[in-house]
Amino acid sequence: MKIDKRDWLFIAVIVAVLGLFIGISGKEKTKPVPNDQAHKITYETAFRNTPGPDASIFKRAFFKPDKKGAEVYCEPCHKEKGVPFPPNHPAKNRCLLCHKFKQ
Ligand code: HEC
Ligand code: HEC
């Protein structure tokens, strides 16, 4: 089989897409929000409107936790309890975009 220019382009696209997937999955190492007593309030706030098991499939499928509501609590408490941020910690608002809730 002869590999011509267009085949190389095709191969390059596949390699690029694979690389992107590997790159994205590597970023999932950020520590999740611990599911303990201290963090209970953030879980409760975010999931307070979770549709019950008898809600319609539609409602459950489109439910989004209230992350912005929960993030209000993060920084004040961490400051008060003296939980250190690592050096070079990224911009500190929107915690939950990086630190995921545990299921
Ligand atoms: C009421 C206090 C309180 C609130 C609110 C709070 N935290 Fe924490 N957090 C702590 C304390 C205390 C620790 C250190 C001990 C521990 O791991 O529980 C901690 C530790 C952490 C850690 C490190 C866990 C680890 O494995 O080392 C992360 C990440 C974190 N918090 C994220 C968050 C985020 C994101 C929010 C907001 C959604 C939040 N916290 C809200 C008190 C709080
Ligand atoms: C842009 C992404 C991003 C945002 C936004 C962010 N963090 Fe982080 N955070 C990280 C990364 C990356 C680390 C270092 C890797 C790790 O240990 O999770 C980290 C580490 C931490 C740690 C130390 C975990 C440990 O014990 O090693 C705490 C605590 C923490 N973040 C809390 C917060 C809180 C609270 C907020 C919101 C006020 C926040 N982070 C916002 C990305 C983020």
PDB file of C-alpha atoms and ligand atoms in Angstrom:
ATOM      1  CA  MET A   1       0.000   0.000   0.000  1.00  0.00           C
ATOM      2  CA  LYS A   2       1.306   3.407  -0.921  1.00  0.00           C
ATOM      3  CA  ILE A   3       0.902   6.088   1.701  1.00  0.00           C
ATOM      4  CA  ASP A   4       0.262   9.399  -0.011  1.00  0.00           C
ATOM      5  CA  LYS A   5      -0.064  12.922   1.328  1.00  0.00           C
ATOM      6  CA  ARG A   6      -3.726  12.597   2.201  1.00  0.00           C
ATOM      7  CA  ASP A   7      -3.111   9.438   4.224  1.00  0.00           C
ATOM      8  CA  TRP A   8      -0.461  11.238   6.229  1.00  0.00           C
ATOM      9  CA  LEU A   9      -2.905  14.040   6.934  1.00  0.00           C
ATOM     10  CA  PHE A  10      -5.431  11.472   8.146  1.00  0.00           C
ATOM     11  CA  ILE A  11      -2.849   9.834  10.402  1.00  0.00           C
ATOM     12  CA  ALA A  12      -1.799  13.218  11.757  1.00  0.00           C
ATOM     13  CA  VAL A  13      -5.404  14.057  12.661  1.00  0.00           C
ATOM     14  CA  ILE A  14      -5.832  10.773  14.532  1.00  0.00           C
ATOM     15  CA  VAL A  15      -2.597  11.244  16.436  1.00  0.00           C
ATOM     16  CA  ALA A  16      -3.661  14.794  17.357  1.00  0.00           C
ATOM     17  CA  VAL A  17      -7.046  13.634  18.637  1.00  0.00           C
ATOM     18  CA  LEU A  18      -5.500  10.803  20.676  1.00  0.00           C
ATOM     19  CA  GLY A  19      -2.956  13.222  22.122  1.00  0.00           C
ATOM     20  CA  LEU A  20      -5.737  15.589  23.134  1.00  0.00           C
ATOM     21  CA  PHE A  21      -7.626  12.835  24.945  1.00  0.00           C
ATOM     22  CA  ILE A  22      -4.544  11.717  26.819  1.00  0.00           C
ATOM     23  CA  GLY A  23      -3.743  15.332  27.683  1.00  0.00           C
ATOM     24  CA  ILE A  24      -7.238  15.934  29.063  1.00  0.00           C
ATOM     25  CA  SER A  25      -7.383  12.736  31.115  1.00  0.00           C
ATOM     26  CA  GLY A  26      -4.005  13.577  32.668  1.00  0.00           C
ATOM     27  CA  LYS A  27      -5.526  16.738  34.151  1.00  0.00           C
ATOM     28  CA  GLU A  28      -8.000  14.805  36.261  1.00  0.00           C
ATOM     29  CA  LYS A  29      -5.503  14.387  39.080  1.00  0.00           C
ATOM     30  CA  THR A  30      -6.612  17.383  41.075  1.00  0.00           C
ATOM     31  CA  LYS A  31      -7.748  16.297  44.515  1.00  0.00           C
ATOM     32  CA  PRO A  32     -11.483  15.934  44.926  1.00  0.00           C
ATOM     33  CA  VAL A  33     -13.417  17.705  47.651  1.00  0.00           C
ATOM     34  CA  PRO A  34     -13.282  15.349  50.665  1.00  0.00           C
ATOM     35  CA  ASN A  35     -16.668  13.971  51.643  1.00  0.00           C
ATOM     36  CA  ASP A  36     -16.271  14.590  55.373  1.00  0.00           C
ATOM     37  CA  GLN A  37     -17.892  16.596  58.138  1.00  0.00           C
ATOM     38  CA  ALA A  38     -16.140  19.850  57.182  1.00  0.00           C
ATOM     39  CA  HIS A  39     -17.273  19.636  53.571  1.00  0.00           C
ATOM     40  CA  LYS A  40     -20.785  18.422  54.280  1.00  0.00           C
ATOM     41  CA  ILE A  41     -22.216  21.914  53.887  1.00  0.00           C
ATOM     42  CA  THR A  42     -20.815  22.269  50.377  1.00  0.00           C
ATOM     43  CA  TYR A  43     -22.296  18.937  49.275  1.00  0.00           C
ATOM     44  CA  GLU A  44     -25.625  19.796  50.877  1.00  0.00           C
ATOM     45  CA  THR A  45     -25.718  23.199  49.226  1.00  0.00           C
ATOM     46  CA  ALA A  46     -24.763  21.950  45.787  1.00  0.00           C
ATOM     47  CA  PHE A  47     -27.160  18.997  45.788  1.00  0.00           C
ATOM     48  CA  ARG A  48     -30.030  20.533  47.758  1.00  0.00           C
ATOM     49  CA  ASN A  49     -32.299  20.596  44.709  1.00  0.00           C
ATOM     50  CA  THR A  50     -31.453  17.099  43.506  1.00  0.00           C
ATOM     51  CA  PRO A  51     -34.625  15.615  42.006  1.00  0.00           C
ATOM     52  CA  GLY A  52     -35.890  12.604  43.947  1.00  0.00           C
ATOM     53  CA  PRO A  53     -36.017   9.061  42.551  1.00  0.00           C
ATOM     54  CA  ASP A  54     -39.639   9.579  41.488  1.00  0.00           C
ATOM     55  CA  ALA A  55     -38.915  12.781  39.537  1.00  0.00           C
ATOM     56  CA  SER A  56     -39.153  12.525  35.760  1.00  0.00           C
ATOM     57  CA  ILE A  57     -36.159  11.196  33.836  1.00  0.00           C
ATOM     58  CA  PHE A  58     -36.013  14.528  32.086  1.00  0.00           C
ATOM     59  CA  LYS A  59     -35.601  16.444  35.333  1.00  0.00           C
ATOM     60  CA  ARG A  60     -32.946  14.074  36.612  1.00  0.00           C
ATOM     61  CA  ALA A  61     -30.974  14.110  33.367  1.00  0.00           C
ATOM     62  CA  PHE A  62     -30.768  17.888  33.328  1.00  0.00           C
ATOM     63  CA  PHE A  63     -30.011  18.402  36.993  1.00  0.00           C
ATOM     64  CA  LYS A  64     -26.865  20.397  37.694  1.00  0.00           C
ATOM     65  CA  PRO A  65     -25.495  20.827  41.204  1.00  0.00           C
ATOM     66  CA  ASP A  66     -25.366  24.422  42.405  1.00  0.00           C
ATOM     67  CA  LYS A  67     -21.586  24.748  42.312  1.00  0.00           C
ATOM     68  CA  LYS A  68     -21.498  28.504  42.508  1.00  0.00           C
ATOM     69  CA  GLY A  69     -23.667  28.382  45.612  1.00  0.00           C
ATOM     70  CA  ALA A  70     -21.334  25.842  47.246  1.00  0.00           C
ATOM     71  CA  GLU A  71     -18.114  27.661  46.332  1.00  0.00           C
ATOM     72  CA  VAL A  72     -19.120  30.566  48.539  1.00  0.00           C
ATOM     73  CA  TYR A  73     -18.086  28.451  51.550  1.00  0.00           C
ATOM     74  CA  CYS A  74     -14.710  27.175  50.401  1.00  0.00           C
ATOM     75  CA  GLU A  75     -12.309  30.014  50.813  1.00  0.00           C
ATOM     76  CA  PRO A  76     -13.597  31.572  54.068  1.00  0.00           C
ATOM     77  CA  CYS A  77     -13.427  28.245  55.884  1.00  0.00           C
ATOM     78  CA  HIS A  78     -10.060  27.286  54.461  1.00  0.00           C
ATOM     79  CA  LYS A  79      -8.746  30.660  55.605  1.00  0.00           C
ATOM     80  CA  GLU A  80     -10.238  30.287  59.056  1.00  0.00           C
ATOM     81  CA  LYS A  81      -8.928  26.729  59.530  1.00  0.00           C
ATOM     82  CA  GLY A  82      -5.568  27.591  57.982  1.00  0.00           C
ATOM     83  CA  VAL A  83      -5.750  24.924  55.266  1.00  0.00           C
ATOM     84  CA  PRO A  84      -2.743  25.789  53.110  1.00  0.00           C
ATOM     85  CA  PHE A  85      -2.902  26.206  49.361  1.00  0.00           C
ATOM     86  CA  PRO A  86       0.078  24.698  47.583  1.00  0.00           C
ATOM     87  CA  PRO A  87       2.545  27.191  46.118  1.00  0.00           C
ATOM     88  CA  ASN A  88       1.533  28.229  42.588  1.00  0.00           C
ATOM     89  CA  HIS A  89      -2.068  27.363  43.281  1.00  0.00           C
ATOM     90  CA  PRO A  90      -4.133  28.620  40.328  1.00  0.00           C
ATOM     91  CA  ALA A  91      -6.590  31.511  40.506  1.00  0.00           C
ATOM     92  CA  LYS A  92      -8.747  30.768  43.456  1.00  0.00           C
ATOM     93  CA  ASN A  93     -12.334  31.370  42.511  1.00  0.00           C
ATOM     94  CA  ARG A  94     -14.478  28.629  40.942  1.00  0.00           C
ATOM     95  CA  CYS A  95     -12.891  25.879  43.052  1.00  0.00           C
ATOM     96  CA  LEU A  96     -15.282  23.219  41.829  1.00  0.00           C
ATOM     97  CA  LEU A  97     -14.246  23.481  38.195  1.00  0.00           C
ATOM     98  CA  CYS A  98     -11.018  21.763  39.240  1.00  0.00           C
ATOM     99  CA  HIS A  99     -11.783  20.059  42.548  1.00  0.00           C
ATOM    100  CA  LYS A 100     -14.632  17.655  41.789  1.00  0.00           C
ATOM    101  CA  PHE A 101     -17.168  16.344  44.233  1.00  0.00           C
ATOM    102  CA  LYS A 102     -16.827  12.690  45.146  1.00  0.00           C
ATOM    103  CA  GLN A 103     -19.817  10.671  44.096  1.00  0.00           C
TER     104      GLN A 103
HETATM  105  C1  HEC B   1     -16.354  24.272  57.040  1.00  0.00           C
HETATM  106  C2  HEC B   1     -14.987  24.275  56.565  1.00  0.00           C
HETATM  107  C3  HEC B   1     -14.633  23.933  55.109  1.00  0.00           C
HETATM  108  C4  HEC B   1     -15.332  24.250  53.987  1.00  0.00           C
HETATM  109  C5  HEC B   1     -16.662  24.992  53.855  1.00  0.00           C
HETATM  110  C6  HEC B   1     -14.545  23.735  52.863  1.00  0.00           C
HETATM  111  N1  HEC B   1     -13.404  23.123  53.330  1.00  0.00           N
HETATM  112 FE1  HEC B   1     -12.030  22.141  52.175  1.00  0.00          FE
HETATM  113  N2  HEC B   1     -10.995  21.607  53.864  1.00  0.00           N
HETATM  114  C7  HEC B   1     -11.346  21.966  55.154  1.00  0.00           C
HETATM  115  C8  HEC B   1     -10.385  21.374  56.068  1.00  0.00           C
HETATM  116  C9  HEC B   1     -10.407  21.542  57.597  1.00  0.00           C
HETATM  117  C10 HEC B   1      -9.453  20.647  55.263  1.00  0.00           C
HETATM  118  C11 HEC B   1      -8.231  19.825  55.721  1.00  0.00           C
HETATM  119  C12 HEC B   1      -8.648  18.518  56.354  1.00  0.00           C
HETATM  120  C13 HEC B   1      -9.464  17.666  55.440  1.00  0.00           C
HETATM  121  O1  HEC B   1      -8.919  17.099  54.465  1.00  0.00           O
HETATM  122  O2  HEC B   1     -10.683  17.549  55.667  1.00  0.00           O
HETATM  123  C14 HEC B   1      -9.877  20.801  53.890  1.00  0.00           C
HETATM  124  C15 HEC B   1      -9.242  20.220  52.802  1.00  0.00           C
HETATM  125  C16 HEC B   1      -9.604  20.400  51.468  1.00  0.00           C
HETATM  126  C17 HEC B   1      -8.918  19.827  50.336  1.00  0.00           C
HETATM  127  C18 HEC B   1      -7.680  18.936  50.388  1.00  0.00           C
HETATM  128  C19 HEC B   1      -8.120  17.514  50.554  1.00  0.00           C
HETATM  129  C20 HEC B   1      -6.984  16.552  50.578  1.00  0.00           C
HETATM  130  O3  HEC B   1      -7.225  15.405  50.195  1.00  0.00           O
HETATM  131  O4  HEC B   1      -5.877  16.934  50.994  1.00  0.00           O
HETATM  132  C21 HEC B   1      -9.564  20.243  49.203  1.00  0.00           C
HETATM  133  C22 HEC B   1      -9.211  19.914  47.766  1.00  0.00           C
HETATM  134  C23 HEC B   1     -10.655  21.076  49.635  1.00  0.00           C
HETATM  135  N3  HEC B   1     -10.654  21.144  51.018  1.00  0.00           N
HETATM  136  C24 HEC B   1     -11.520  21.720  48.778  1.00  0.00           C
HETATM  137  C25 HEC B   1     -12.624  22.446  49.188  1.00  0.00           C
HETATM  138  C26 HEC B   1     -13.575  23.045  48.286  1.00  0.00           C
HETATM  139  C27 HEC B   1     -13.475  22.996  46.768  1.00  0.00           C
HETATM  140  C28 HEC B   1     -14.533  23.631  49.047  1.00  0.00           C
HETATM  141  C29 HEC B   1     -15.796  24.356  48.577  1.00  0.00           C
HETATM  142  C30 HEC B   1     -16.659  23.613  47.658  1.00  0.00           C
HETATM  143  C31 HEC B   1     -14.176  23.412  50.441  1.00  0.00           C
HETATM  144  N4  HEC B   1     -13.019  22.690  50.485  1.00  0.00           N
HETATM  145  C32 HEC B   1     -14.917  23.872  51.530  1.00  0.00           C
HETATM  146  C33 HEC B   1     -12.415  22.734  55.544  1.00  0.00           C
HETATM  147  C34 HEC B   1     -13.420  23.219  54.697  1.00  0.00           C
HETATM  148  C1  HEC B   2      -7.753  26.087  37.972  1.00  0.00           C
HETATM  149  C2  HEC B   2      -7.900  24.925  38.813  1.00  0.00           C
HETATM  150  C3  HEC B   2      -8.078  25.111  40.325  1.00  0.00           C
HETATM  151  C4  HEC B   2      -8.943  25.950  40.991  1.00  0.00           C
HETATM  152  C5  HEC B   2      -9.929  26.942  40.394  1.00  0.00           C
HETATM  153  C6  HEC B   2      -8.761  25.678  42.389  1.00  0.00           C
HETATM  154  N1  HEC B   2      -7.796  24.713  42.563  1.00  0.00           N
HETATM  155 FE1  HEC B   2      -7.137  23.978  44.347  1.00  0.00          FE
HETATM  156  N2  HEC B   2      -5.686  22.909  43.388  1.00  0.00           N
HETATM  157  C7  HEC B   2      -5.536  22.824  42.015  1.00  0.00           C
HETATM  158  C8  HEC B   2      -4.355  22.028  41.713  1.00  0.00           C
HETATM  159  C9  HEC B   2      -3.845  21.691  40.310  1.00  0.00           C
HETATM  160  C10 HEC B   2      -3.806  21.646  42.968  1.00  0.00           C
HETATM  161  C11 HEC B   2      -2.537  20.819  43.219  1.00  0.00           C
HETATM  162  C12 HEC B   2      -2.790  19.367  42.976  1.00  0.00           C
HETATM  163  C13 HEC B   2      -3.571  18.758  44.097  1.00  0.00           C
HETATM  164  O1  HEC B   2      -2.966  18.414  45.122  1.00  0.00           O
HETATM  165  O2  HEC B   2      -4.801  18.618  43.966  1.00  0.00           O
HETATM  166  C14 HEC B   2      -4.675  22.205  43.990  1.00  0.00           C
HETATM  167  C15 HEC B   2      -4.504  22.019  45.366  1.00  0.00           C
HETATM  168  C16 HEC B   2      -5.393  22.448  46.348  1.00  0.00           C
HETATM  169  C17 HEC B   2      -5.310  22.127  47.762  1.00  0.00           C
HETATM  170  C18 HEC B   2      -4.227  21.304  48.429  1.00  0.00           C
HETATM  171  C19 HEC B   2      -4.558  19.847  48.302  1.00  0.00           C
HETATM  172  C20 HEC B   2      -3.503  19.028  49.014  1.00  0.00           C
HETATM  173  O3  HEC B   2      -3.730  18.692  50.170  1.00  0.00           O
HETATM  174  O4  HEC B   2      -2.491  18.724  48.368  1.00  0.00           O
HETATM  175  C21 HEC B   2      -6.378  22.709  48.374  1.00  0.00           C
HETATM  176  C22 HEC B   2      -6.730  22.656  49.856  1.00  0.00           C
HETATM  177  C23 HEC B   2      -7.133  23.398  47.341  1.00  0.00           C
HETATM  178  N3  HEC B   2      -6.502  23.219  46.129  1.00  0.00           N
HETATM  179  C24 HEC B   2      -8.288  24.120  47.573  1.00  0.00           C
HETATM  180  C25 HEC B   2      -8.926  24.913  46.636  1.00  0.00           C
HETATM  181  C26 HEC B   2     -10.013  25.824  46.947  1.00  0.00           C
HETATM  182  C27 HEC B   2     -10.658  25.988  48.308  1.00  0.00           C
HETATM  183  C28 HEC B   2     -10.319  26.464  45.792  1.00  0.00           C
HETATM  184  C29 HEC B   2     -11.356  27.577  45.585  1.00  0.00           C
HETATM  185  C30 HEC B   2     -11.232  28.727  46.506  1.00  0.00           C
HETATM  186  C31 HEC B   2      -9.451  25.942  44.733  1.00  0.00           C
HETATM  187  N4  HEC B   2      -8.612  25.009  45.301  1.00  0.00           N
HETATM  188  C32 HEC B   2      -9.483  26.308  43.400  1.00  0.00           C
HETATM  189  C33 HEC B   2      -6.349  23.406  41.068  1.00  0.00           C
HETATM  190  C34 HEC B   2      -7.349  24.348  41.322  1.00  0.00           C
END
